[in-house]
Tab-separated table of C-alpha atoms and ligand atoms in Angstrom:
chain	number	residue	atom	x	y	z
A	1	MET	CA	-0.338	-7.354	24.946
A	2	ARG	CA	2.368	-10.060	24.122
A	3	PRO	CA	2.596	-11.073	20.532
A	4	ILE	CA	1.518	-15.139	19.874
A	5	GLY	CA	3.978	-16.965	17.579
A	6	THR	CA	3.110	-20.071	15.699
A	7	ALA	CA	5.832	-22.041	13.766
A	8	VAL	CA	3.816	-23.508	10.859
A	9	SER	CA	6.965	-25.334	9.296
A	10	ASP	CA	10.596	-24.849	10.042
A	11	ARG	CA	10.866	-22.057	7.800
A	12	PHE	CA	7.519	-20.342	8.165
A	13	GLU	CA	6.576	-18.796	11.574
A	14	LEU	CA	3.435	-16.554	11.966
A	15	ILE	CA	3.571	-13.818	15.025
A	16	GLU	CA	-0.056	-12.339	15.679
A	17	VAL	CA	0.279	-8.639	17.079
A	18	PRO	CA	-2.739	-7.909	18.700
A	19	GLY	CA	-4.139	-4.245	18.183
A	20	THR	CA	-3.257	-1.657	20.700
A	21	THR	CA	-4.270	1.364	18.857
A	22	GLY	CA	-8.067	0.622	18.975
A	23	ALA	CA	-8.573	1.251	15.265
A	24	PRO	CA	-12.110	1.716	14.315
A	25	SER	CA	-14.084	-0.714	12.448
A	26	PHE	CA	-15.440	-0.414	9.059
A	27	ALA	CA	-18.902	0.160	10.586
A	28	GLN	CA	-17.615	2.989	12.739
A	29	ASP	CA	-15.429	4.586	9.604
A	30	ALA	CA	-18.500	4.335	7.410
A	31	ALA	CA	-20.956	6.064	10.019
A	32	ALA	CA	-18.449	8.868	10.877
A	33	GLY	CA	-17.267	9.312	7.260
A	34	LEU	CA	-20.642	9.305	5.660
A	35	GLN	CA	-22.191	11.913	8.137
A	36	ALA	CA	-19.076	14.125	7.813
A	37	THR	CA	-18.837	17.326	5.720
A	38	PRO	CA	-17.431	16.763	2.811
A	39	LYS	CA	-18.325	13.002	3.051
A	40	HIS	CA	-15.085	10.533	3.143
A	41	LEU	CA	-14.289	6.852	3.379
A	42	SER	CA	-10.641	5.568	3.911
A	43	SER	CA	-9.078	3.671	0.955
A	44	LYS	CA	-8.127	0.870	3.018
A	45	TYR	CA	-11.653	-0.193	2.961
A	46	LEU	CA	-11.400	-0.686	-0.940
A	47	TYR	CA	-9.517	-4.124	-0.431
A	48	ASP	CA	-11.906	-6.713	0.444
A	49	ALA	CA	-11.775	-9.919	-1.778
A	50	VAL	CA	-13.767	-8.276	-4.705
A	51	GLY	CA	-11.380	-4.903	-4.382
A	52	SER	CA	-8.278	-6.816	-4.126
A	53	ALA	CA	-9.070	-8.835	-7.462
A	54	LEU	CA	-10.101	-5.660	-9.192
A	55	PHE	CA	-6.842	-4.047	-7.916
A	56	ASP	CA	-4.967	-6.796	-9.479
A	57	ALA	CA	-6.819	-6.107	-12.790
A	58	ILE	CA	-5.801	-2.498	-12.441
A	59	THR	CA	-2.141	-3.342	-12.609
A	60	HIS	CA	-2.586	-5.084	-15.647
A	61	LEU	CA	-4.229	-2.043	-17.444
A	62	PRO	CA	-2.152	-0.685	-20.340
A	63	GLU	CA	-2.981	3.061	-18.778
A	64	ASN	CA	-1.934	1.929	-15.396
A	65	TYR	CA	1.914	2.018	-15.742
A	66	LEU	CA	2.821	2.055	-11.850
A	67	THR	CA	3.337	-1.669	-11.226
A	68	ARG	CA	4.963	-2.354	-14.698
A	69	ALA	CA	7.393	0.513	-14.040
A	70	GLU	CA	8.531	-0.621	-10.521
A	71	THR	CA	9.016	-4.043	-11.586
A	72	GLU	CA	11.133	-2.713	-14.659
A	73	ILE	CA	13.222	-0.933	-12.003
A	74	LEU	CA	13.784	-4.004	-9.771
A	75	ARG	CA	14.407	-6.163	-12.887
A	76	GLU	CA	17.010	-3.691	-14.183
A	77	TRP	CA	18.420	-2.560	-10.735
A	78	GLY	CA	17.741	-5.342	-8.133
A	79	TRP	CA	21.202	-6.418	-8.335
A	80	GLN	CA	22.576	-3.319	-7.190
A	81	ILE	CA	19.677	-2.467	-4.806
A	82	VAL	CA	20.638	-5.450	-2.785
A	83	ARG	CA	24.145	-4.669	-2.593
A	84	VAL	CA	23.958	-1.235	-1.567
A	85	LEU	CA	24.101	-2.179	2.211
A	86	ASP	CA	26.453	-4.705	3.664
A	87	ALA	CA	25.324	-8.343	3.673
A	88	PRO	CA	23.978	-10.315	5.211
A	89	LEU	CA	20.736	-8.524	5.019
A	90	ASP	CA	17.138	-9.504	6.764
A	91	PHE	CA	14.210	-8.198	4.631
A	92	LEU	CA	11.096	-6.518	6.145
A	93	GLU	CA	7.975	-5.721	3.914
A	94	LEU	CA	4.913	-3.622	4.576
A	95	GLY	CA	2.494	-5.843	2.969
A	96	SER	CA	2.771	-9.400	1.897
A	97	GLY	CA	5.072	-10.217	-1.091
A	98	SER	CA	3.525	-12.816	-3.117
A	99	ALA	CA	3.913	-10.430	-6.238
A	100	VAL	CA	6.778	-10.445	-8.956
A	101	LYS	CA	8.534	-7.539	-7.496
A	102	THR	CA	9.383	-9.029	-4.098
A	103	ARG	CA	10.452	-12.463	-5.562
A	104	LEU	CA	13.029	-10.450	-7.757
A	105	LEU	CA	14.812	-8.860	-4.612
A	106	ILE	CA	14.765	-12.151	-2.794
A	107	GLU	CA	16.435	-13.812	-5.741
A	108	GLU	CA	18.963	-11.268	-6.026
A	109	ALA	CA	19.737	-11.216	-2.238
A	110	LEU	CA	20.143	-15.247	-2.413
A	111	ARG	CA	22.490	-14.855	-4.909
A	112	VAL	CA	24.575	-12.616	-2.436
A	113	GLN	CA	24.007	-14.298	0.851
A	114	GLY	CA	22.847	-18.021	0.128
A	115	LYS	CA	20.281	-17.557	2.951
A	116	LEU	CA	17.579	-14.966	3.693
A	117	ARG	CA	14.952	-14.159	6.560
A	118	TYR	CA	11.949	-12.340	4.981
A	119	SER	CA	9.445	-10.600	7.402
A	120	PRO	CA	6.159	-9.580	5.655
A	121	ILE	CA	3.798	-7.544	7.790
A	122	ASP	CA	0.093	-7.691	6.750
A	123	ILE	CA	-3.478	-7.607	8.250
A	124	SER	CA	-4.681	-10.515	6.243
A	125	ARG	CA	-4.001	-13.995	7.691
A	126	GLU	CA	-5.060	-15.663	4.395
A	127	ALA	CA	-2.806	-13.391	2.159
A	128	LEU	CA	0.180	-13.802	4.873
A	129	GLN	CA	0.008	-17.601	4.922
A	130	ALA	CA	-0.539	-18.221	1.237
A	131	SER	CA	2.274	-15.614	-0.166
A	132	SER	CA	4.715	-16.985	2.770
A	133	LEU	CA	4.331	-20.525	2.107
A	134	ALA	CA	4.508	-20.103	-1.698
A	135	LEU	CA	7.917	-18.171	-1.154
A	136	VAL	CA	9.268	-20.795	1.182
A	137	ASP	CA	8.337	-23.448	-1.413
A	138	ALA	CA	9.809	-21.586	-4.189
A	139	PHE	CA	13.395	-20.583	-2.362
A	140	PRO	CA	15.135	-23.179	-0.335
A	141	GLY	CA	17.205	-20.767	1.130
A	142	LEU	CA	14.590	-18.600	2.533
A	143	SER	CA	12.872	-18.529	5.936
A	144	VAL	CA	9.702	-16.440	6.627
A	145	ARG	CA	8.776	-14.768	9.873
A	146	ALA	CA	5.532	-13.012	9.088
A	147	TYR	CA	3.693	-10.542	11.437
A	148	LEU	CA	-0.180	-10.334	11.268
A	149	GLY	CA	-1.619	-6.862	12.253
A	150	ASP	CA	-1.832	-3.469	11.286
A	151	TYR	CA	1.147	-1.828	10.211
A	152	PHE	CA	0.964	0.706	12.778
A	153	ASN	CA	0.421	-1.700	15.562
A	154	VAL	CA	3.316	-4.073	14.382
A	155	LEU	CA	5.973	-1.102	13.887
A	156	ALA	CA	5.005	0.479	17.171
A	157	SER	CA	5.066	-2.920	19.210
A	158	SER	CA	8.278	-4.380	20.450
A	159	ALA	CA	7.387	-7.746	18.357
A	160	LEU	CA	9.674	-7.235	15.222
A	161	ARG	CA	13.108	-9.029	15.861
A	162	PHE	CA	16.197	-9.205	13.470
A	163	ASP	CA	19.482	-10.600	13.631
A	164	ARG	CA	21.167	-8.704	10.793
A	165	ARG	CA	21.255	-5.476	8.874
A	166	VAL	CA	17.667	-4.829	7.639
A	167	LEU	CA	16.275	-3.797	4.130
A	168	ALA	CA	12.682	-2.658	5.046
A	169	MET	CA	10.467	-2.184	1.897
A	170	PHE	CA	7.563	-0.029	1.245
A	171	MET	CA	6.668	-0.401	-2.477
A	172	GLY	CA	3.989	0.128	-5.156
A	173	SER	CA	3.670	3.866	-4.173
A	174	ASN	CA	1.561	2.622	-0.953
A	175	ILE	CA	2.684	5.504	0.824
A	176	GLY	CA	0.901	7.594	-1.709
A	177	ASN	CA	-2.346	6.429	-0.383
A	178	TYR	CA	-1.703	8.069	3.238
A	179	GLU	CA	-2.284	11.911	3.896
A	180	PRO	CA	1.077	13.346	4.610
A	181	ALA	CA	1.016	13.484	8.206
A	182	ASP	CA	0.323	9.645	8.274
A	183	SER	CA	3.067	9.195	5.657
A	184	ARG	CA	5.471	11.091	8.137
A	185	ARG	CA	4.094	9.012	10.977
A	186	ILE	CA	4.567	5.567	9.102
A	187	LEU	CA	7.930	6.530	8.115
A	188	SER	CA	8.952	7.414	11.470
A	189	LEU	CA	7.541	4.106	13.124
A	190	ILE	CA	9.494	2.480	10.428
A	191	ALA	CA	12.565	4.281	11.359
A	192	GLY	CA	11.896	3.584	15.179
A	193	ALA	CA	11.971	-0.108	14.336
A	194	LEU	CA	15.319	0.017	12.592
A	195	ARG	CA	18.995	0.647	13.755
A	196	PRO	CA	21.256	3.142	12.274
A	197	GLY	CA	22.468	1.962	8.950
A	198	ASP	CA	19.528	-0.043	8.159
A	199	GLY	CA	17.732	0.722	4.790
A	200	LEU	CA	14.353	1.261	3.398
A	201	LEU	CA	13.234	0.747	-0.041
A	202	LEU	CA	10.554	2.983	-0.802
A	203	GLY	CA	8.561	3.035	-4.150
A	204	THR	CA	6.761	5.961	-5.262
A	205	ASP	CA	4.860	7.358	-8.250
A	206	LEU	CA	6.338	10.627	-9.881
A	207	LYS	CA	4.630	13.755	-10.231
A	208	LYS	CA	3.943	14.250	-14.145
A	209	GLU	CA	1.734	15.635	-16.639
A	210	ARG	CA	-1.662	15.621	-15.716
A	211	SER	CA	-3.036	13.816	-18.876
A	212	VAL	CA	-0.886	10.653	-17.787
A	213	LEU	CA	-1.675	10.684	-14.340
A	214	GLU	CA	-5.544	11.300	-15.175
A	215	LEU	CA	-5.559	8.501	-17.784
A	216	ALA	CA	-4.135	6.064	-15.349
A	217	TYR	CA	-7.082	6.471	-12.933
A	218	ASN	CA	-9.839	6.851	-15.464
A	219	ASP	CA	-9.130	3.900	-17.516
A	220	PRO	CA	-11.534	3.491	-20.692
A	221	ALA	CA	-12.378	-0.023	-19.598
A	222	GLY	CA	-13.697	1.192	-16.440
A	223	VAL	CA	-11.931	-1.199	-14.281
A	224	THR	CA	-10.884	1.545	-11.836
A	225	ALA	CA	-14.460	2.766	-11.702
A	226	ALA	CA	-15.564	-0.753	-10.587
A	227	PHE	CA	-12.944	-0.804	-8.051
A	228	ASN	CA	-14.263	2.617	-6.648
A	229	ARG	CA	-17.699	1.513	-6.778
A	230	ASN	CA	-17.049	-1.732	-5.208
A	231	LEU	CA	-17.028	0.159	-1.713
A	232	LEU	CA	-20.760	1.141	-2.017
A	233	ALA	CA	-21.426	-2.589	-3.083
A	234	ARG	CA	-19.131	-3.725	0.144
A	235	MET	CA	-21.337	-1.382	2.387
A	236	ASN	CA	-24.329	-3.183	0.738
A	237	ARG	CA	-23.070	-6.498	1.449
A	238	GLU	CA	-21.423	-5.908	4.954
A	239	LEU	CA	-23.520	-2.827	6.514
A	240	GLU	CA	-26.744	-3.902	5.108
A	241	ALA	CA	-26.739	-0.522	3.204
A	242	ASP	CA	-29.075	0.175	0.074
A	243	PHE	CA	-26.676	2.312	-2.173
A	244	ASP	CA	-27.726	2.055	-5.802
A	245	VAL	CA	-24.486	1.838	-7.035
A	246	ARG	CA	-25.398	2.833	-10.620
A	247	ASN	CA	-26.407	6.122	-9.460
A	248	PHE	CA	-22.782	6.970	-8.631
A	249	LYS	CA	-20.022	8.363	-10.834
A	250	HIS	CA	-16.260	7.434	-10.639
A	251	VAL	CA	-14.565	10.905	-10.547
A	252	SER	CA	-10.609	11.002	-10.340
A	253	HIS	CA	-8.700	14.198	-10.899
A	254	TYR	CA	-5.250	15.760	-10.227
A	255	ASP	CA	-4.968	18.248	-7.715
A	256	GLU	CA	-1.565	19.843	-8.700
A	257	ARG	CA	-1.609	21.841	-5.404
A	258	ARG	CA	-1.759	18.719	-3.186
A	259	GLY	CA	0.191	16.427	-5.787
A	260	SER	CA	-2.290	14.061	-5.214
A	261	VAL	CA	-4.967	12.158	-7.769
A	262	ASP	CA	-8.080	12.300	-5.674
A	263	SER	CA	-11.013	9.842	-6.272
A	264	PHE	CA	-14.523	10.172	-5.403
A	265	LEU	CA	-17.977	8.765	-5.829
A	266	GLU	CA	-20.395	11.284	-7.240
A	267	ALA	CA	-24.253	11.189	-6.233
A	268	GLN	CA	-25.787	11.534	-9.726
A	269	LYS	CA	-29.272	12.321	-8.312
A	270	PRO	CA	-30.570	13.273	-4.779
A	271	MET	CA	-30.884	10.300	-2.565
A	272	GLU	CA	-31.570	8.796	0.836
A	273	VAL	CA	-29.419	5.645	1.802
A	274	TRP	CA	-30.129	3.442	4.813
A	275	LEU	CA	-27.327	1.602	6.448
A	276	ARG	CA	-29.502	-0.708	8.288
A	277	SER	CA	-26.710	-2.690	10.495
A	278	ILE	CA	-25.295	0.578	11.940
A	279	GLY	CA	-28.829	2.509	11.989
A	280	VAL	CA	-27.429	5.399	9.978
A	281	ARG	CA	-29.514	7.276	7.406
A	282	VAL	CA	-27.463	9.466	4.946
A	283	SER	CA	-28.727	12.038	2.299
A	284	LEU	CA	-26.995	12.831	-0.831
A	285	ALA	CA	-27.533	15.888	-2.938
A	286	ALA	CA	-27.185	15.684	-6.842
A	287	GLY	CA	-23.464	16.116	-7.380
A	288	GLU	CA	-22.354	15.456	-3.828
A	289	ARG	CA	-19.113	13.468	-3.648
A	290	ILE	CA	-17.694	10.985	-1.375
A	291	HIS	CA	-13.946	11.184	-1.223
A	292	THR	CA	-12.584	7.747	-1.215
A	293	GLU	CA	-8.802	7.775	-2.132
A	294	SER	CA	-5.631	10.242	-2.315
A	295	SER	CA	-2.925	9.038	-4.481
A	296	TYR	CA	0.091	11.107	-3.693
A	297	LYS	CA	2.759	11.919	-6.417
A	298	PHE	CA	6.343	12.726	-5.497
A	299	GLY	CA	9.165	14.638	-6.867
A	300	ASP	CA	12.486	13.093	-5.805
A	301	ASP	CA	13.049	16.165	-3.588
A	302	ASP	CA	9.946	15.418	-1.943
A	303	VAL	CA	11.026	12.019	-1.041
A	304	ALA	CA	14.376	13.527	0.385
A	305	SER	CA	12.373	15.784	2.511
A	306	LEU	CA	10.067	13.281	3.918
A	307	ALA	CA	12.945	11.208	4.523
A	308	ASN	CA	14.958	13.574	6.583
A	309	GLU	CA	11.931	14.441	8.604
A	310	ALA	CA	11.356	10.776	9.593
A	311	GLY	CA	15.143	10.240	10.587
A	312	PHE	CA	16.478	8.622	7.315
A	313	ARG	CA	18.844	10.177	4.702
A	314	LEU	CA	18.040	9.621	0.858
A	315	ALA	CA	20.815	7.424	-0.259
A	316	SER	CA	20.118	6.531	-3.837
A	317	THR	CA	17.235	6.871	-6.341
A	318	TRP	CA	16.573	4.480	-9.487
A	319	HIS	CA	13.886	5.396	-12.193
A	320	ASP	CA	12.244	3.360	-14.947
A	321	ARG	CA	13.400	4.037	-18.676
A	322	ALA	CA	10.270	6.358	-19.215
A	323	LYS	CA	10.858	8.086	-15.977
A	324	ARG	CA	7.382	7.636	-14.370
A	325	PHE	CA	8.248	5.934	-11.267
A	326	SER	CA	11.126	6.092	-8.450
A	327	VAL	CA	12.398	3.494	-6.133
A	328	HIS	CA	14.651	5.149	-3.175
A	329	LEU	CA	16.874	3.678	-0.700
A	330	LEU	CA	16.484	5.556	2.498
A	331	VAL	CA	19.173	4.688	5.314
A	332	ARG	CA	18.302	5.087	8.785
A	333	SER	CA	20.366	8.059	10.141
B	401	AVI	C1	-2.169	0.921	-4.369
B	401	AVI	N1	-2.128	2.212	-4.772
B	401	AVI	C2	-0.796	2.602	-4.571
B	401	AVI	C3	-2.927	2.641	-5.841
B	401	AVI	C4	-2.704	3.869	-6.169
B	401	AVI	O1	-2.578	4.326	-7.101
B	401	AVI	O2	-3.293	4.825	-5.350
B	401	AVI	C5	-4.260	2.190	-5.691
B	401	AVI	C6	-4.921	2.535	-6.993
B	401	AVI	N2	-6.125	3.239	-7.049
B	401	AVI	C7	-6.764	3.424	-8.261
B	401	AVI	N3	-5.841	2.775	-8.841
B	401	AVI	C8	-5.111	2.065	-8.242
């Protein structure tokens, strides 16, 4: 299918990339995941409007250092990051960058080259439009060509167009929420959309002591628990389910062998749940868990291997001062 482009202003264009992978819906994934053994739901469904607001609150928690550490790296080293590849650059970001982090890099690039094209990819039209318009408003030298669609579809399509050397960005340790086979697939798709010499800036959370990791996902204020439990509330709202959210406990622990903090919703007593809109009845035993998220952690050597497998080489790595988080520049081989 051909992408559909709309020029919203002379510096903002939105290109809609229709689905080609036939990705299942929330209803289909919920039906399959809740009837599987063990039960699971994809972490991508954590981010409805309520979940996105709770995630934003998580990034401000004292125990959840990830966003602060990554922002510190970009504040300190952004000037260097945008100068590793030869200017002029085009930016491509997986996710829509309304955040401070993207702004820091845009600002640094504009210092070098005066004008910049920024291309975010996002599944949410509202998020893309709001963040793009705010960015063109804030930076007179910036133009935005936004791509609306699922990362996998957009990267695999021929919709992406660049005029200059590209610096792609996949920040926030978002790569950590993919299982290893999918993270290899997404990095290979990014490599396929780039030319040799283009770069990918990848933010990853570092492997570290269990106590620090587990506290980041078990904050005493219970915001992460609310973020996780919202998935049940979302099924109640959207799939006419009757989960009693109070009967589920949020459980997050670090599995050192997998290198992942795994999050679950654990039934506190036996129950039967009815998801009316999809006609599915689910039984849960006391103590039975639904896996809702993997948050993989990476040593810098893990990133080097992942990069090589996907068609990149690791060119540079920056850390925050407390050495909790890494930002890597991978160059397309
Ligand atoms: C977005 N992502 C990298 C976060 C993480 O750390 O896995 C989401 C999150 N889940 C619980 N807290 C934060």
